[in-house]
Tab-separated table of C-alpha atoms in Angstrom:
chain	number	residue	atom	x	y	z
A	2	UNK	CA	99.038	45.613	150.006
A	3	UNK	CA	95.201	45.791	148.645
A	4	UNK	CA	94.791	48.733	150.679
A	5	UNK	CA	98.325	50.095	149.217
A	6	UNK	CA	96.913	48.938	145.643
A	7	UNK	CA	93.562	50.965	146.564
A	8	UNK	CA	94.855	53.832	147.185
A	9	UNK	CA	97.443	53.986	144.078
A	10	UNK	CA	94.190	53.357	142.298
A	11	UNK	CA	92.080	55.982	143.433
A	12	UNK	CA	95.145	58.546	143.170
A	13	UNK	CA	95.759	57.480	139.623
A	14	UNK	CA	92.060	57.964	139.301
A	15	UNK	CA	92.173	61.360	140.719
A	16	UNK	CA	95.173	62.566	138.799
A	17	UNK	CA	93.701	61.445	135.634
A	18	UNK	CA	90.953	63.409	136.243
A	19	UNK	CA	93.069	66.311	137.203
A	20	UNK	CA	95.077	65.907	134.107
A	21	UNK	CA	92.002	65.870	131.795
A	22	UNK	CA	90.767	69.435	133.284
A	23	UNK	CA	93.661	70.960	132.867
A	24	UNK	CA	94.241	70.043	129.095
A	25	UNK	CA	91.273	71.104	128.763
A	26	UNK	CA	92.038	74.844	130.692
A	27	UNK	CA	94.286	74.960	127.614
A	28	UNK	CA	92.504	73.988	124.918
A	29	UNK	CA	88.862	75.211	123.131
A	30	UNK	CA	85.797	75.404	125.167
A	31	UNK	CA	83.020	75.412	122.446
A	32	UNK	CA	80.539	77.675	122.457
A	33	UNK	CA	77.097	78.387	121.839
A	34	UNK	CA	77.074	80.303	117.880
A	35	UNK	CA	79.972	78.909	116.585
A	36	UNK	CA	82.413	79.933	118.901
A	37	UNK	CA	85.350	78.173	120.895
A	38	UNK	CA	87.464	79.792	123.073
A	39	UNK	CA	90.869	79.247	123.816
A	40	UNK	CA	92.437	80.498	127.202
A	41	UNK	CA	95.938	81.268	127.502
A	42	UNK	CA	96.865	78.891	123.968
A	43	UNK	CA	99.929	80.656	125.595
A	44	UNK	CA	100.532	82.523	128.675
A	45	UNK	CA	98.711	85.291	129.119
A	46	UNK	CA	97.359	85.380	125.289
A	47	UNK	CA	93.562	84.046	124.479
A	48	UNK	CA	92.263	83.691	121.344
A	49	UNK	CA	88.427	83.627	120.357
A	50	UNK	CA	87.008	82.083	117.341
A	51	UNK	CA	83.612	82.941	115.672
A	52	UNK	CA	82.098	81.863	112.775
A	53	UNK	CA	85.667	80.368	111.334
A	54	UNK	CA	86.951	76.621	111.171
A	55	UNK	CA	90.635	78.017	111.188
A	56	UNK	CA	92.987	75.538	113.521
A	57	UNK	CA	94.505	77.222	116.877
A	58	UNK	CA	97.814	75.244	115.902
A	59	UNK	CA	98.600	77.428	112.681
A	60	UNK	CA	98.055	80.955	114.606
A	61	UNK	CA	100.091	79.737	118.045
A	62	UNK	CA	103.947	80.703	116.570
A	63	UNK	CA	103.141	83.814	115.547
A	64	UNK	CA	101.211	84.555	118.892
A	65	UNK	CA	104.177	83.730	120.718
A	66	UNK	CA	106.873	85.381	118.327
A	67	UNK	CA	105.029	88.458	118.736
A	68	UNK	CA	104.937	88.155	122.663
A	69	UNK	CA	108.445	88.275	122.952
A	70	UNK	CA	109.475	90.322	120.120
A	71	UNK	CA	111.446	93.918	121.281
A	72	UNK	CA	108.726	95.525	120.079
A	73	UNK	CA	105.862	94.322	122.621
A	74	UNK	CA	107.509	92.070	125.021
A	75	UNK	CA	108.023	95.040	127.945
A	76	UNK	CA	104.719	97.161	126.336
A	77	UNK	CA	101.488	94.455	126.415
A	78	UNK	CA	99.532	94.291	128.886
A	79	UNK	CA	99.866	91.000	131.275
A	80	UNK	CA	96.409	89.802	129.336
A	81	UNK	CA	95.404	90.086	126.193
A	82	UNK	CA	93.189	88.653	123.344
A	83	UNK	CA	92.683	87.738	119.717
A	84	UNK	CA	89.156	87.621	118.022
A	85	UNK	CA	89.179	85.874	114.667
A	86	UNK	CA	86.061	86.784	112.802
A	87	UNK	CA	84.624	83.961	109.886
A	88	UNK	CA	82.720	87.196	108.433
A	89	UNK	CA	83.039	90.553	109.917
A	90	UNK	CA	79.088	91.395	110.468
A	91	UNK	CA	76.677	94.576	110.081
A	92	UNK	CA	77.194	94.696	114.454
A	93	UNK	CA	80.038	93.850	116.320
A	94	UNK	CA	80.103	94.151	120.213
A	95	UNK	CA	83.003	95.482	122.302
A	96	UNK	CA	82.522	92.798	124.918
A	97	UNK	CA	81.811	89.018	123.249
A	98	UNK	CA	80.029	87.878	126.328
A	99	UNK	CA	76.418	87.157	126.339
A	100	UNK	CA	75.688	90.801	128.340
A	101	UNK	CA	77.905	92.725	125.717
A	102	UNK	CA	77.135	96.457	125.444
A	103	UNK	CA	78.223	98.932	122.815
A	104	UNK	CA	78.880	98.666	119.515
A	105	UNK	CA	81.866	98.761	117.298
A	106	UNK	CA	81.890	100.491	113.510
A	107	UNK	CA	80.206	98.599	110.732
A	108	UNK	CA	81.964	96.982	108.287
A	109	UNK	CA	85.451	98.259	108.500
A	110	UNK	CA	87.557	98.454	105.120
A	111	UNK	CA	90.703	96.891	106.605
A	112	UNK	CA	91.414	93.171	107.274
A	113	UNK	CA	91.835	94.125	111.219
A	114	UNK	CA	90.212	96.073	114.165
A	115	UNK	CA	91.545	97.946	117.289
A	116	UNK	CA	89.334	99.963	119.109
A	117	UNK	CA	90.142	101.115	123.026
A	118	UNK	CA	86.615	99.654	123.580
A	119	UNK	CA	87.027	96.233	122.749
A	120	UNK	CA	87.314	93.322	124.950
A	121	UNK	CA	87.246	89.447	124.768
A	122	UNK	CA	85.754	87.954	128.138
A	123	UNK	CA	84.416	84.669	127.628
A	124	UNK	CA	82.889	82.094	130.498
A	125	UNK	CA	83.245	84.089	133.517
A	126	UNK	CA	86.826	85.481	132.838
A	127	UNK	CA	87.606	89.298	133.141
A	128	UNK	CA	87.384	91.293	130.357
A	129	UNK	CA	90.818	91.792	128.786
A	130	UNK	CA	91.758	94.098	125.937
A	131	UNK	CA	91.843	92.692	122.628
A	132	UNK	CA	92.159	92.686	118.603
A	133	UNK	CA	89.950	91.582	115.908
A	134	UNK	CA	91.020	90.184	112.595
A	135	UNK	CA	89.347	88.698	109.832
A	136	UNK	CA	89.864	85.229	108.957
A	137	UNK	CA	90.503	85.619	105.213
A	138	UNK	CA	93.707	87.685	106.493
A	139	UNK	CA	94.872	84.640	108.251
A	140	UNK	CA	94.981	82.033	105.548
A	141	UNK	CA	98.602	83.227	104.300
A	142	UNK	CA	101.510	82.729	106.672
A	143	UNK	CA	103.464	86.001	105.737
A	144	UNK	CA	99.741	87.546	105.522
A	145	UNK	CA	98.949	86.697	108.864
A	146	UNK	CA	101.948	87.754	110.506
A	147	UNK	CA	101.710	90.858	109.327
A	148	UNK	CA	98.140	91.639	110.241
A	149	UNK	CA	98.631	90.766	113.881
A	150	UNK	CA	101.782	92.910	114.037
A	151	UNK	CA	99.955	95.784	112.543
A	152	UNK	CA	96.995	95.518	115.062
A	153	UNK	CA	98.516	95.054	118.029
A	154	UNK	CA	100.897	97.717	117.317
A	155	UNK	CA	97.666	99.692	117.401
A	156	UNK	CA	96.882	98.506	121.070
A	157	UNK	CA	100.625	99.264	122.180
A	158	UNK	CA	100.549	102.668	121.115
A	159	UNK	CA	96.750	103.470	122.182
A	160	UNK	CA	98.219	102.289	125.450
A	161	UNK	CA	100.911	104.443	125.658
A	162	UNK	CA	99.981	107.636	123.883
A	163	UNK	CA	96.350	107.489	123.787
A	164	UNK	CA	95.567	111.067	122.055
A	165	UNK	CA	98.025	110.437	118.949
A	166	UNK	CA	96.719	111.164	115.577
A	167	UNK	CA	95.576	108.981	112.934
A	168	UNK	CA	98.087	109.334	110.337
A	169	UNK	CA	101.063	108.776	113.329
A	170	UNK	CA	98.762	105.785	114.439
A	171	UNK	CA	98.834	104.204	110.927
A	172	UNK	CA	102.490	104.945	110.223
A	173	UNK	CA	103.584	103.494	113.430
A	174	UNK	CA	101.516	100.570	112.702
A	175	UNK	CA	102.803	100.068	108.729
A	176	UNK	CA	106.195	100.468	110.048
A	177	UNK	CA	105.925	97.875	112.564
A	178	UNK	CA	104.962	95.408	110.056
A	179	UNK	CA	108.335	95.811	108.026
A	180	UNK	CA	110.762	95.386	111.063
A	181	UNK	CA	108.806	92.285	111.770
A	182	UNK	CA	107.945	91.080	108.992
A	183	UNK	CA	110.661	92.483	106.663
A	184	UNK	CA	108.025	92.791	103.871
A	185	UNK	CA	106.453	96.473	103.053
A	186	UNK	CA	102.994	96.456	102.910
A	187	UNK	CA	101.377	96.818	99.204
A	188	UNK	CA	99.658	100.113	100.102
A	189	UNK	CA	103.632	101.382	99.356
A	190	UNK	CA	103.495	101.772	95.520
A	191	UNK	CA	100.274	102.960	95.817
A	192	UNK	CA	102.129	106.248	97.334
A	193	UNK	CA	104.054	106.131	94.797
A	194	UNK	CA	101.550	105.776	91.656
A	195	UNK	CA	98.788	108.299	93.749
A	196	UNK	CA	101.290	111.130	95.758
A	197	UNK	CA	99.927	113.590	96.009
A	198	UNK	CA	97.944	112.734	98.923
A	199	UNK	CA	97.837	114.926	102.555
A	200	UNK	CA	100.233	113.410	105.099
A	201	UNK	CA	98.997	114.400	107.878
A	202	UNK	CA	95.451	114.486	107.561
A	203	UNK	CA	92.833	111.884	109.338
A	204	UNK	CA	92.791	108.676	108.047
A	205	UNK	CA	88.852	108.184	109.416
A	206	UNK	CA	89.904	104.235	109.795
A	207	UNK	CA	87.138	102.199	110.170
A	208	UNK	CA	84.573	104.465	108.747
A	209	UNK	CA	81.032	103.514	108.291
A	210	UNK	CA	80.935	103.461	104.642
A	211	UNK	CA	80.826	101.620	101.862
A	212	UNK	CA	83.953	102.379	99.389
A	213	UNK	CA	83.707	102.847	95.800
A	214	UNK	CA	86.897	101.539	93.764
A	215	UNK	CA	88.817	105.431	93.128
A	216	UNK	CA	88.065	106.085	96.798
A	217	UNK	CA	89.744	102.437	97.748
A	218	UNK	CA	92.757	103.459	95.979
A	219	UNK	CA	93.052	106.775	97.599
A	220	UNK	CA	92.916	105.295	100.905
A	221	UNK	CA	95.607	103.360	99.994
A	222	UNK	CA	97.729	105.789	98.326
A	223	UNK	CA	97.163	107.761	101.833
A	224	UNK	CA	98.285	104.946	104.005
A	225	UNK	CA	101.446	104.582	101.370
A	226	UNK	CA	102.287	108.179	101.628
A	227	UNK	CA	102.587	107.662	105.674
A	228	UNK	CA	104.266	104.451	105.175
A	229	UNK	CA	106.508	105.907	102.887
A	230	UNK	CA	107.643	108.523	105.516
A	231	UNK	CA	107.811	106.707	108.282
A	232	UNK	CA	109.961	104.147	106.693
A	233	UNK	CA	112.117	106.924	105.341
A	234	UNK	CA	112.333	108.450	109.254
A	235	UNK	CA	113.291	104.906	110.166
A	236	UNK	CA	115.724	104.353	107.029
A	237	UNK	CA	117.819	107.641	107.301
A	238	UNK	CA	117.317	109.312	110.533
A	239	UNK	CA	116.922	106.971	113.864
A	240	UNK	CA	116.134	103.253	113.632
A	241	UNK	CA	114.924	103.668	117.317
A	242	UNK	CA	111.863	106.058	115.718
A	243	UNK	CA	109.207	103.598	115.981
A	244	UNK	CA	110.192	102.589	120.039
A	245	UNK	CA	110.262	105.960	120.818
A	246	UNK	CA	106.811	106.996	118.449
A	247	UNK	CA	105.160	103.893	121.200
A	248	UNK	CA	106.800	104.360	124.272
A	249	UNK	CA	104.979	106.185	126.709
A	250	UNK	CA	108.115	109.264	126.846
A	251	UNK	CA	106.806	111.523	129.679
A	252	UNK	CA	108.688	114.419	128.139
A	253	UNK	CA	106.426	114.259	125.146
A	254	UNK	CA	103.613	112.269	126.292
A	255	UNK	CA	101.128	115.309	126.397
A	256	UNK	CA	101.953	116.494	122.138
A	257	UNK	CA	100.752	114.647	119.114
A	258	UNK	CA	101.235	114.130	115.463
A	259	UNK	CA	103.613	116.932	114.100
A	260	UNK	CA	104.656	118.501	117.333
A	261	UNK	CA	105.276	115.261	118.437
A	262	UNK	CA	107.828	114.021	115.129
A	263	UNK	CA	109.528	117.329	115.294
A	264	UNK	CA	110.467	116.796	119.259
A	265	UNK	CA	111.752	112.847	117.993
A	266	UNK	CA	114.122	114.483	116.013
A	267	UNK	CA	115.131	117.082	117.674
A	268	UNK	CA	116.052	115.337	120.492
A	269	UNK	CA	117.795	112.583	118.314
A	270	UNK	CA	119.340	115.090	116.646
A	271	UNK	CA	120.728	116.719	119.524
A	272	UNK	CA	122.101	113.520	121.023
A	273	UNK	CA	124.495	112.231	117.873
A	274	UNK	CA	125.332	113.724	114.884
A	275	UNK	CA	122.009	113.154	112.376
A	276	UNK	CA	121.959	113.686	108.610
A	277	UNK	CA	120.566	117.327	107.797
A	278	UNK	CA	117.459	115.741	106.339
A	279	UNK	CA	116.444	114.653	110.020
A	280	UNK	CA	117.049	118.005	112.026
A	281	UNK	CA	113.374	118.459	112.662
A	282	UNK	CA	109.821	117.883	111.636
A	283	UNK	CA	110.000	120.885	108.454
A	284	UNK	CA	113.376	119.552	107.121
A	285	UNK	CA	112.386	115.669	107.365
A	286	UNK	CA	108.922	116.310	105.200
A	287	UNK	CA	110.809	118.511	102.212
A	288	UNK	CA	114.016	116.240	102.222
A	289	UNK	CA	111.378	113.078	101.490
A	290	UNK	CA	109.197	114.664	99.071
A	291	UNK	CA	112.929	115.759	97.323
A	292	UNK	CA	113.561	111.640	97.595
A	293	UNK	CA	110.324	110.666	96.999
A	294	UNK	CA	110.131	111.951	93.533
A	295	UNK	CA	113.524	112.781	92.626
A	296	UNK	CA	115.280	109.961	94.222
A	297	UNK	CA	118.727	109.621	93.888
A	298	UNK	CA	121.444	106.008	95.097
A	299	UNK	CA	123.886	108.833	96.918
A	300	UNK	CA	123.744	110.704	99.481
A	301	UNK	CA	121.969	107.796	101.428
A	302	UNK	CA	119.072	110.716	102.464
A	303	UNK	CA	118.093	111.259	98.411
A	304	UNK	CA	115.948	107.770	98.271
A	305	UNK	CA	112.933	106.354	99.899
A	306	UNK	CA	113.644	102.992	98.240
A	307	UNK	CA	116.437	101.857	96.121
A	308	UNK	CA	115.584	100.423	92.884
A	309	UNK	CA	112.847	102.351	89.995
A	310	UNK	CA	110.819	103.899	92.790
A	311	UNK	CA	110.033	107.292	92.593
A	312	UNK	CA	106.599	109.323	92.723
A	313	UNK	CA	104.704	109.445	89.732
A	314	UNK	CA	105.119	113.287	88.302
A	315	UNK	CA	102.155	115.259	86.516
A	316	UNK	CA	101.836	116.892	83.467
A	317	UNK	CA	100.556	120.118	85.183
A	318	UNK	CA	100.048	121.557	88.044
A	319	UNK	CA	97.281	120.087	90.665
A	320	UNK	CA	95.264	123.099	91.617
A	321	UNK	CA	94.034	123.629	95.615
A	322	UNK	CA	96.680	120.940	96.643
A	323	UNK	CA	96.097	119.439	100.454
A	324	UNK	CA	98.352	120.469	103.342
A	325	UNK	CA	100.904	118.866	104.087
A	326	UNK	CA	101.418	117.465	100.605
A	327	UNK	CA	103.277	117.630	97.667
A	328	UNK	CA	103.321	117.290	93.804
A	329	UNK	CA	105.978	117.713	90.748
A	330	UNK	CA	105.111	119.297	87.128
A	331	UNK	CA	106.772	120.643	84.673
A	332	UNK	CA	108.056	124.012	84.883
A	333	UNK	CA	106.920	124.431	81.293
A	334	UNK	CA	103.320	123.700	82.134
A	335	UNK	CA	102.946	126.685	84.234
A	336	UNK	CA	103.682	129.216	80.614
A	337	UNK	CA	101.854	127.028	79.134
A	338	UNK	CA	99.036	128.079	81.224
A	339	UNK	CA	99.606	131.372	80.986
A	340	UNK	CA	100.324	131.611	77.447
A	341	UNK	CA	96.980	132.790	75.374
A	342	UNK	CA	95.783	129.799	73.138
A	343	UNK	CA	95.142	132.357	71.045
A	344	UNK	CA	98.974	133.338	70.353
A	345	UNK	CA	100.925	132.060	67.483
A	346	UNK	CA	101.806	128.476	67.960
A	347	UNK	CA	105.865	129.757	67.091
A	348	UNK	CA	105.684	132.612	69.335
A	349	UNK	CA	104.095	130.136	72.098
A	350	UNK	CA	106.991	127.948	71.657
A	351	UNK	CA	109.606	130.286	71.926
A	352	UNK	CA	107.918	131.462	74.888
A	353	UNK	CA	106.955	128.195	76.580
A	354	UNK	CA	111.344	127.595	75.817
A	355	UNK	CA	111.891	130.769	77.622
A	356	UNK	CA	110.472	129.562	80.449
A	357	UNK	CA	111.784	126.619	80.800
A	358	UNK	CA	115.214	127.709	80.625
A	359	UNK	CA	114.763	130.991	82.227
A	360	UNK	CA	111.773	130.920	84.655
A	361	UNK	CA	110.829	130.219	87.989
A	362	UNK	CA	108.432	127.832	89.835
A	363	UNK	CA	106.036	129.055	92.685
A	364	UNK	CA	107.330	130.667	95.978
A	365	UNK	CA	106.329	127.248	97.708
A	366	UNK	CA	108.406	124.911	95.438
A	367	UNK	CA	111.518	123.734	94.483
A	368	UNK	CA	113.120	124.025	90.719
A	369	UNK	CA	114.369	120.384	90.145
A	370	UNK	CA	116.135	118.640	87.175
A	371	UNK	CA	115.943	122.514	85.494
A	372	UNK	CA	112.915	121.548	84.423
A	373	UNK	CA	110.671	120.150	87.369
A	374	UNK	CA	108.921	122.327	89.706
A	375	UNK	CA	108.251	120.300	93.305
A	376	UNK	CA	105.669	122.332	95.165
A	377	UNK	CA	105.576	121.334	98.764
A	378	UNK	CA	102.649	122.650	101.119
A	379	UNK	CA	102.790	122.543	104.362
């Protein structure tokens, strides 16, 4: 019986012990600068803390809602990880071990980080691919939701369509947020208030630069103009558009940014009776400019948003307009500039009325509301 008693002993000894190192597999090591690492706070998921007092327990639920969500579940990798940065600093490494090599942009003007190049690998594990967000994003619930959809949207479509363009990239990624989320990011209205902004041109994310304030807003009104469209693709054409803009799709796996959208649709379009405004790349952009600043509650196609959202129309004409934009002004404003200031201010009316009732807006835009010009270039 002592020896029975012994031997219960020891193994009770033994299993506390085991029991001890394997809470502790699960919860932070700490680490030298401020760091504590946390490996698989759920299967498969690690997250890294640096410089930041933020609690593992508050970012766990949305880790794991993510995981399984449609969207990821069958596209992340087995491993993956989650840096959470106090303060963002003048270097960042791609690898957070103590041998790191390689640096990562300076400074980035967004509240999250993706880059192909970045890994987490702490104590001896194997590097696995990762995000990086900032802690002040993290604070809010709905905030930080959001943030971690958006990035590691970015890491499930670098995955599967590695050469995709920026603007796609960023649309996918916006997108993403809503159908988790089910809130549009703020950079939306900013499309609205600043439209006349180049679609498809490169975002430069993560740019090495300090922004001034009119530059800020632009890159907003740019990631609202994508967000805008991509919402609109999702919204009147195919609710499947953003599985099929990150699935790998050997079909279309080797084309990018336009060529890509236009073979989306054309497929879709192919395979079940589509509104018109979807039938290809060229259709989709002028049908949602026509919505974007002429919207319309019927047809369903004639609206970005419901509500008093519409793009914010000029008083004149924007000279050497981007591509792939588009901008609405008066019909009147183009006699206007082409009336002499020098010319009777009654004779310059009853021109200037003329034209408006009579005239005709550029070969590259629409006549709208008999008195709107929309000029789309593509």
């Amino acid at each position: 019986m002592a020896v029975m008693i012994k031997i219960k002993g020891f193994h009770i000894v033994i299993l506390f012990i085991w029991f001890f190192i394997a809470i502790n597999a699960h919860s932070s090591d700490v680490l030298e600068d401020n760091k504590r690492y946390y490996r698989d706070v759920i299967p498969g998921v690690s997250v890294l803390f640096r410089g930041t007092s933020l609690n593992i327990t508050s970012l766990k639920p949305d880790l794991a809602l993510l995981k399984e969500h449609p969207l990821f579940k069958e596209r992340l990798p087995k491993k993956w990880g989650v840096i959470i940065e106090g303060k963002l600093g003048d270097t960042r490494t791609t690898n957070t071990s103590s041998d790191a090599s390689g640096a990562s942009p300076v400074n980035p003007p967004t509240e999250g980080y993706f880059s192909p190049d970045l890994k987490l690998q702490e104590n001896g594990d194997p590097a696995i691919p990762a995000i990086m967000v900032r802690e002040s994003a993290l604070t809010i619930a709905d905030e930080r939701l959001r943030i971690l959809t958006h990035e590691l949207t970015h890491l499930v479509h670098y995955f599967n369509q590695p050469r995709e363009e920026s603007w796609v990239r960023e649309g996918a990624a916006l997108l993403a947020e809503y159908i988790v989320t089910k809130y549009q990011n703020r950079a939306l209205l900013s499309g609205f208030s600043i439209p006349e902004t180049s679609l498809t041109a490169d975002l430069k994310v993560h740019e090495n630069s300090t922004e001034s304030a009119e530059e800020k807003s632009l890159r907003l009104a740019r990631y609202g103009h994508v967000l805008q469209y991509f919402y609109y693709l999702y919204h009147i054409c195919d609710q499947d558009i953003l599985n099929k803009l990150i699935s790998r799709g050997a079909s279309i796996a080797t084309q990018s940014g336009i060529a890509r959208i236009d073979t989306i649709l054309k497929v879709a379009a192919s395979a079940s009776a589509l509104p018109p405004a979807c039938q290809d790349f060229k259709t989709s952009f002028v049908e949602f400019q026509k919505a974007r600043f002429f919207p319309k509650p019927y047809p369903a196609q004639a609206y970005v948003l419901l509500g008093n959202f519409k793009a914010t129309r000029r008083s004149s004409r924007l000279e050497n307009p981007p591509p792939f934009s588009a901008q609405a002004y008066p019909l009147d404003s183009l006699v206007d500039s082409l009336v002499d200031s020098q010319v009777n201010g009654q004779v310059k009316n009853l021109i200037k009325s003329r034209g408006a009732s009579g005239g005709s807006c550029p070969t590259n835009a629409i006549k709208m509301e008999t008195n709107w010009c929309l000029e789309i270039t593509h």
